[in-house]
């Protein structure tokens, strides 16, 4: 990270600007990926060592500090093939894909030669409740026909995109959690149109967050993931690891923001004294260190539970860290911006984009409110009212 990735950040940005395309794949990224593969720093997220020779099969506890290190830079996860949404899509294909699906899509994803996108969220409904999803997937002979509009489909504008995993309704008459299915849709399938890339607080991310229209899109029935009606179950399996991975990386973001805060506070002088000598700034620094240590410990506990008792039994902790980590990062970055003054809201430092990322994380993979509801319900279930009849 220190010797190769962080120095590559300005090169990456310069190559993006020179291309005149915000979704161009900078050459330096491919160089970083090649070096990461050579060093064995590849597919570190994947817990199943038998799926591919490049997968070390680390546990969540082992992966957590590595994800934190990668979280210090927005280009590091892709450099190590540990970037969302590909990580979640690779786990879906590993757990639920057929041998043919894994050969066609999983192997190239694990090798880093293609990218993927996950099309779940929709503009017309509150997608924080996945059962609201309206995209229709109907069977017509040996094909599925897909019609719907998705957005915030991360990766939709990456030049190496080759496949979408699309979630939609296959049986509107089924039980509430059996109506949805997931289908693999090659990116070049007729009827797939990327309408635009959605900016995040004005930032156009290189991979793009696409609004995608699916109109009379036809794919063979063997492109369904697992079975019809398994969409909600697959989504739950996918999102647990994704949520803790986001939290792990967010700790790294917060650590880097705190470092920048401390350096700036010691470099600048106001009214004859270093900014770092001001009591309120010292309070910000102390609070940041306390908060970061707390979320790191909660993340490690969550990772340990996922490793030992499984994702389902760690769902309260997964929800808790998904709420806590972005909130802490947002506070730390905000303090760092304040200490940097006008420079903090410019692009001369990474803080403004880090703030945008931390704030967005409070909605990605489920908003804070849904996770708090999960936590509260679990807590209430531990304290039932006494039976009135007893």
C-alpha positions as CSV (number, residue, x, y, z in Angstrom):
1,X,0.0,0.0,0.0
2,X,2.6,2.5,1.0
3,X,5.2,1.7,-1.7
4,X,2.9,1.0,-4.7
5,X,-0.8,1.8,-4.2
6,X,-0.8,5.2,-2.5
7,X,1.8,6.6,-5.0
8,X,-0.4,5.3,-7.8
9,X,-3.4,7.3,-6.8
10,X,-2.4,10.6,-8.6
11,X,-1.2,8.5,-11.6
12,X,-4.6,6.8,-11.7
13,X,-6.4,10.2,-11.6
14,X,-4.1,11.7,-14.2
15,X,-4.7,8.8,-16.6
16,X,-8.5,9.1,-16.1
17,X,-8.4,12.8,-16.9
18,X,-6.1,12.3,-19.9
19,X,-8.6,9.7,-21.4
20,X,-11.5,12.2,-21.2
21,X,-13.7,9.4,-20.0
22,X,-14.6,9.1,-16.3
23,X,-15.1,5.3,-16.8
24,X,-11.8,4.6,-18.6
25,X,-9.7,1.8,-17.1
26,X,-6.3,3.4,-16.3
27,X,-3.3,1.4,-17.3
28,X,-1.8,1.8,-13.8
29,X,-4.7,-0.3,-12.4
30,X,-3.8,-3.2,-14.6
31,X,-0.2,-2.9,-13.5
32,X,-1.2,-2.9,-9.9
33,X,-3.4,-6.0,-10.5
34,X,-0.6,-7.9,-12.1
35,X,1.8,-7.1,-9.2
36,X,-0.9,-8.1,-6.6
37,X,-1.4,-11.4,-8.4
38,X,2.4,-12.0,-8.5
39,X,2.6,-11.3,-4.8
40,X,-0.3,-13.5,-3.9
41,X,-2.3,-10.5,-2.7
42,X,-5.3,-11.6,-4.7
43,X,-8.9,-12.7,-3.9
44,X,-8.1,-12.3,-0.2
45,X,-11.8,-11.9,0.5
46,X,-12.9,-15.3,-0.7
47,X,-13.2,-17.9,2.1
48,X,-13.3,-21.0,-0.1
49,X,-9.7,-22.0,-1.0
50,X,-10.9,-24.9,-3.3
51,X,-12.7,-22.6,-5.7
52,X,-9.6,-21.4,-7.5
53,X,-5.8,-21.6,-7.2
54,X,-5.5,-17.9,-6.5
55,X,-7.8,-18.0,-3.4
56,X,-5.9,-18.3,-0.1
57,X,-9.1,-19.2,1.8
58,X,-8.8,-16.7,4.6
59,X,-11.3,-16.6,7.4
60,X,-13.2,-13.4,8.1
61,X,-11.0,-12.7,11.1
62,X,-7.9,-13.1,9.0
63,X,-9.3,-10.9,6.2
64,X,-10.5,-8.1,8.4
65,X,-7.1,-6.3,8.9
66,X,-6.2,-6.7,5.2
67,X,-9.5,-5.2,4.2
68,X,-8.9,-2.3,6.6
69,X,-5.5,-1.7,4.9
70,X,-7.1,-1.7,1.5
71,X,-9.8,0.6,2.7
72,X,-7.2,3.4,3.0
73,X,-7.4,3.9,-0.8
74,X,-10.3,3.7,-3.1
75,X,-8.2,2.0,-5.8
76,X,-6.7,-0.7,-3.6
77,X,-9.6,-3.1,-3.5
78,X,-9.8,-3.5,-7.3
79,X,-6.0,-3.8,-7.4
80,X,-6.3,-6.9,-5.2
81,X,-9.5,-8.2,-6.8
82,X,-11.4,-7.5,-3.6
83,X,-13.8,-4.9,-4.8
84,X,-17.6,-4.7,-4.6
85,X,-19.8,-5.7,-6.2
86,X,-17.6,-8.4,-7.7
87,X,-16.8,-9.9,-4.3
88,X,-20.5,-10.5,-3.6
89,X,-21.2,-11.7,-7.1
90,X,-18.3,-14.2,-6.9
91,X,-19.6,-15.5,-3.6
92,X,-23.1,-15.9,-5.1
93,X,-21.6,-17.9,-8.0
94,X,-19.5,-20.0,-5.7
95,X,-22.4,-20.9,-3.4
96,X,-25.3,-21.1,-5.9
97,X,-23.9,-21.3,-9.4
98,X,-23.9,-24.3,-11.6
99,X,-20.6,-25.7,-12.9
100,X,-21.3,-24.1,-16.3
101,X,-22.1,-20.7,-14.7
102,X,-18.9,-20.9,-12.6
103,X,-16.8,-21.8,-15.6
104,X,-18.2,-19.0,-17.8
105,X,-18.4,-16.2,-15.2
106,X,-16.8,-17.1,-11.9
107,X,-13.4,-18.1,-13.2
108,X,-12.8,-14.9,-15.2
109,X,-14.0,-12.8,-12.2
110,X,-11.5,-14.6,-9.9
111,X,-8.8,-14.0,-12.5
112,X,-9.7,-10.3,-12.7
113,X,-10.2,-10.3,-16.5
114,X,-13.8,-9.2,-16.3
115,X,-16.1,-7.2,-14.1
116,X,-19.7,-7.7,-13.0
117,X,-22.7,-5.7,-11.7
118,X,-25.5,-6.4,-9.3
119,X,-28.9,-5.0,-10.4
120,X,-31.2,-5.0,-7.5
121,X,-32.2,-1.4,-6.5
122,X,-35.0,0.3,-8.4
123,X,-35.9,4.0,-8.7
124,X,-39.7,3.5,-8.5
125,X,-39.9,1.7,-5.2
126,X,-38.3,1.7,-1.7
127,X,-35.7,-1.0,-2.4
128,X,-34.6,-1.2,1.2
129,X,-37.4,-3.7,1.3
130,X,-36.4,-6.1,-1.3
131,X,-39.8,-7.6,-1.6
132,X,-40.9,-4.3,-3.2
133,X,-38.9,-5.0,-6.4
134,X,-41.0,-4.8,-9.5
135,X,-38.7,-5.9,-12.3
136,X,-40.5,-8.7,-14.0
137,X,-38.8,-12.0,-15.0
138,X,-41.3,-14.2,-16.8
139,X,-40.6,-17.5,-18.4
140,X,-41.3,-17.9,-22.1
141,X,-40.5,-21.5,-23.2
142,X,-36.7,-22.0,-22.8
143,X,-36.1,-18.4,-22.0
144,X,-36.6,-15.8,-19.3
145,X,-37.9,-12.4,-20.5
146,X,-36.8,-9.5,-18.2
147,X,-38.5,-6.1,-18.1
148,X,-37.6,-3.4,-15.6
149,X,-35.5,-0.4,-14.6
150,X,-32.7,-0.6,-12.1
151,X,-30.4,2.1,-10.7
152,X,-27.3,2.3,-8.4
153,X,-26.0,-0.7,-10.3
154,X,-22.4,-0.3,-9.4
155,X,-20.0,-1.4,-12.1
156,X,-22.5,-0.9,-15.0
157,X,-20.1,1.5,-16.8
158,X,-16.8,-0.3,-16.2
159,X,-15.2,-1.1,-19.6
160,X,-14.6,-4.7,-18.4
161,X,-18.2,-5.3,-17.5
162,X,-19.4,-8.6,-18.9
163,X,-22.4,-9.8,-16.8
164,X,-25.2,-8.5,-14.6
165,X,-26.9,-10.5,-11.8
166,X,-30.4,-9.2,-12.0
167,X,-33.0,-9.6,-9.3
168,X,-36.7,-9.6,-10.2
169,X,-40.1,-11.0,-9.7
170,X,-40.8,-14.4,-11.2
171,X,-44.0,-15.4,-9.4
172,X,-46.2,-12.6,-8.0
173,X,-48.5,-15.1,-6.5
174,X,-45.9,-16.9,-4.4
175,X,-45.2,-16.1,-0.7
176,X,-43.7,-12.8,0.0
177,X,-40.1,-14.1,0.2
178,X,-40.5,-16.6,-2.7
179,X,-41.5,-14.2,-5.5
180,X,-38.0,-13.1,-6.4
181,X,-35.3,-14.8,-8.5
182,X,-31.8,-13.9,-9.7
183,X,-30.8,-14.3,-13.3
184,X,-27.4,-13.9,-15.0
185,X,-27.6,-11.5,-17.9
186,X,-24.6,-11.0,-20.2
187,X,-23.9,-7.3,-20.6
188,X,-24.2,-7.4,-24.4
189,X,-27.7,-9.0,-24.4
190,X,-30.1,-7.1,-26.7
191,X,-32.5,-4.9,-24.7
192,X,-30.0,-4.0,-22.0
193,X,-29.4,-0.2,-22.0
194,X,-27.3,1.7,-19.5
195,X,-29.0,5.1,-19.5
196,X,-26.6,7.0,-17.3
197,X,-24.1,6.9,-14.5
198,X,-25.4,8.4,-11.2
199,X,-23.0,10.8,-9.5
200,X,-22.3,10.5,-5.8
201,X,-22.2,14.0,-4.3
202,X,-21.1,15.1,-7.7
203,X,-18.4,12.5,-8.1
204,X,-18.5,10.2,-11.1
205,X,-16.9,7.0,-10.0
206,X,-14.8,5.1,-12.5
207,X,-16.9,1.9,-12.4
208,X,-20.1,3.9,-12.6
209,X,-23.4,3.5,-10.7
210,X,-25.7,2.9,-13.6
211,X,-29.4,3.4,-14.3
212,X,-30.1,0.4,-16.4
213,X,-33.2,-0.4,-18.5
214,X,-34.0,-4.0,-19.3
215,X,-36.6,-4.2,-22.1
216,X,-37.6,-7.5,-23.5
217,X,-34.2,-9.0,-22.4
218,X,-34.1,-12.7,-23.2
219,X,-31.7,-15.2,-21.6
220,X,-31.8,-19.0,-21.5
221,X,-33.5,-20.5,-18.4
222,X,-30.2,-22.1,-17.3
223,X,-29.1,-18.5,-16.5
224,X,-31.2,-18.5,-13.3
225,X,-29.1,-18.6,-10.1
226,X,-30.1,-21.6,-8.0
227,X,-33.8,-22.0,-8.4
228,X,-36.8,-19.8,-9.1
229,X,-37.9,-18.1,-5.9
230,X,-34.5,-18.2,-4.3
231,X,-33.7,-14.5,-5.0
232,X,-34.4,-13.2,-1.5
233,X,-32.5,-16.1,0.1
234,X,-29.5,-15.5,-2.2
235,X,-29.6,-11.7,-1.4
236,X,-29.5,-12.4,2.3
237,X,-26.5,-14.7,1.9
238,X,-24.8,-12.2,-0.4
239,X,-25.3,-9.1,1.8
240,X,-24.0,-10.4,5.1
241,X,-20.3,-10.7,4.0
242,X,-20.7,-7.5,1.9
243,X,-21.8,-5.5,4.9
244,X,-18.9,-6.5,7.0
245,X,-16.4,-6.0,4.1
246,X,-17.7,-2.4,3.8
247,X,-17.2,-1.9,7.6
248,X,-13.7,-3.4,7.4
249,X,-12.7,-1.0,4.6
250,X,-14.4,1.9,6.3
251,X,-12.1,1.6,9.3
252,X,-9.1,2.0,7.0
253,X,-10.7,5.2,5.5
254,X,-11.3,6.6,9.0
255,X,-7.6,5.8,10.0
256,X,-6.3,7.6,7.0
257,X,-8.6,10.6,7.7
258,X,-7.3,10.7,11.3
259,X,-3.7,10.7,10.1
260,X,-4.4,13.6,7.7
261,X,-6.1,15.5,10.5
262,X,-3.1,15.1,12.9
263,X,-0.6,16.1,10.3
264,X,-2.5,19.2,9.3
265,X,-3.1,20.2,12.9
266,X,0.6,20.0,13.6
267,X,1.6,21.9,10.4
268,X,-0.7,24.9,10.8
269,X,-0.5,27.8,13.2
270,X,-3.4,30.0,14.3
271,X,-3.1,33.0,16.6
272,X,0.5,32.1,17.4
273,X,-0.1,28.5,18.4
274,X,-0.3,25.2,16.5
275,X,-3.8,24.0,15.7
276,X,-2.9,20.8,17.4
277,X,-2.6,22.6,20.7
278,X,-6.3,23.7,20.7
279,X,-8.4,21.8,23.3
280,X,-11.3,21.2,20.9
281,X,-9.0,19.8,18.2
282,X,-7.4,17.5,20.7
283,X,-10.9,16.4,21.7
284,X,-11.6,15.5,18.1
285,X,-8.4,13.5,17.8
286,X,-9.1,11.6,21.1
287,X,-12.7,10.9,20.2
288,X,-11.7,9.7,16.8
289,X,-9.1,7.3,18.3
290,X,-11.7,5.9,20.8
291,X,-14.4,5.5,18.1
292,X,-12.1,3.8,15.6
293,X,-10.8,1.3,18.3
294,X,-14.4,0.5,19.3
295,X,-15.6,-0.2,15.7
296,X,-12.5,-2.2,15.0
297,X,-13.2,-4.5,18.0
298,X,-16.9,-4.8,17.1
299,X,-15.9,-5.7,13.5
300,X,-13.5,-8.3,14.8
301,X,-16.1,-9.8,17.1
302,X,-18.6,-9.9,14.2
303,X,-16.0,-11.6,11.9
304,X,-15.3,-14.1,14.7
305,X,-19.0,-14.9,15.0
306,X,-19.3,-15.3,11.3
307,X,-16.4,-17.8,11.3
308,X,-17.6,-19.8,14.3
309,X,-21.4,-19.8,14.4
310,X,-22.3,-18.5,10.9
311,X,-23.7,-15.4,9.3
312,X,-27.2,-16.0,10.5
313,X,-26.2,-16.1,14.1
314,X,-24.1,-13.0,13.6
315,X,-26.9,-11.0,12.0
316,X,-27.3,-8.5,14.9
317,X,-23.6,-7.8,15.0
318,X,-23.4,-7.5,11.2
319,X,-26.2,-4.9,11.3
320,X,-24.5,-3.1,14.2
321,X,-21.2,-2.7,12.5
322,X,-22.8,-1.6,9.3
323,X,-24.5,1.2,11.2
324,X,-21.5,2.1,13.4
325,X,-18.5,2.1,11.0
326,X,-19.8,4.6,8.4
327,X,-21.1,6.9,11.2
328,X,-17.7,6.9,12.9
329,X,-15.9,7.5,9.6
330,X,-18.2,10.3,8.7
331,X,-17.4,12.1,12.0
332,X,-13.7,11.6,11.7
333,X,-13.6,12.8,8.1
334,X,-15.7,15.8,9.0
335,X,-13.3,16.8,11.8
336,X,-10.4,16.3,9.3
337,X,-12.1,18.6,6.8
338,X,-12.6,21.2,9.5
339,X,-8.9,21.2,10.4
340,X,-7.9,21.5,6.7
341,X,-10.2,24.5,6.2
342,X,-10.9,25.3,2.6
343,X,-8.4,22.7,1.5
344,X,-10.6,20.0,3.1
345,X,-13.5,20.6,0.7
346,X,-11.3,20.7,-2.4
347,X,-9.9,17.9,-4.4
348,X,-6.3,18.7,-3.3
349,X,-6.9,16.2,-0.5
350,X,-9.0,13.0,-0.5
351,X,-11.2,14.1,2.3
352,X,-14.1,15.5,0.4
353,X,-14.5,12.3,-1.6
354,X,-14.0,10.2,1.6
355,X,-16.8,12.2,3.2
356,X,-19.1,11.5,0.2
357,X,-18.2,7.8,0.4
358,X,-18.7,7.5,4.2
359,X,-22.1,9.2,4.0
360,X,-23.2,7.0,1.1
361,X,-22.2,3.9,3.1
362,X,-25.1,4.7,5.5
363,X,-27.4,3.6,2.7
364,X,-25.4,1.0,0.7
365,X,-26.4,-2.6,1.4
366,X,-29.4,-1.4,3.5
367,X,-29.9,2.0,5.2
368,X,-29.2,2.6,8.8
369,X,-32.9,2.5,9.7
370,X,-33.3,-1.1,8.4
371,X,-30.3,-2.3,10.4
372,X,-31.4,-0.6,13.5
373,X,-34.8,-2.3,13.1
374,X,-33.0,-5.6,12.9
375,X,-31.0,-4.9,16.0
376,X,-34.1,-3.7,18.0
377,X,-36.2,-6.7,17.0
378,X,-33.5,-9.1,18.1
379,X,-33.1,-7.3,21.4
380,X,-36.8,-7.2,22.0
381,X,-37.0,-11.0,21.3
382,X,-34.6,-11.5,24.2
383,X,-37.0,-9.8,26.6
384,X,-40.5,-11.1,25.9
385,X,-43.3,-10.0,28.1
386,X,-44.5,-12.6,30.7
387,X,-47.4,-14.7,29.5
388,X,-50.5,-13.0,30.7
389,X,-52.2,-16.3,31.4
390,X,-49.4,-17.4,33.7
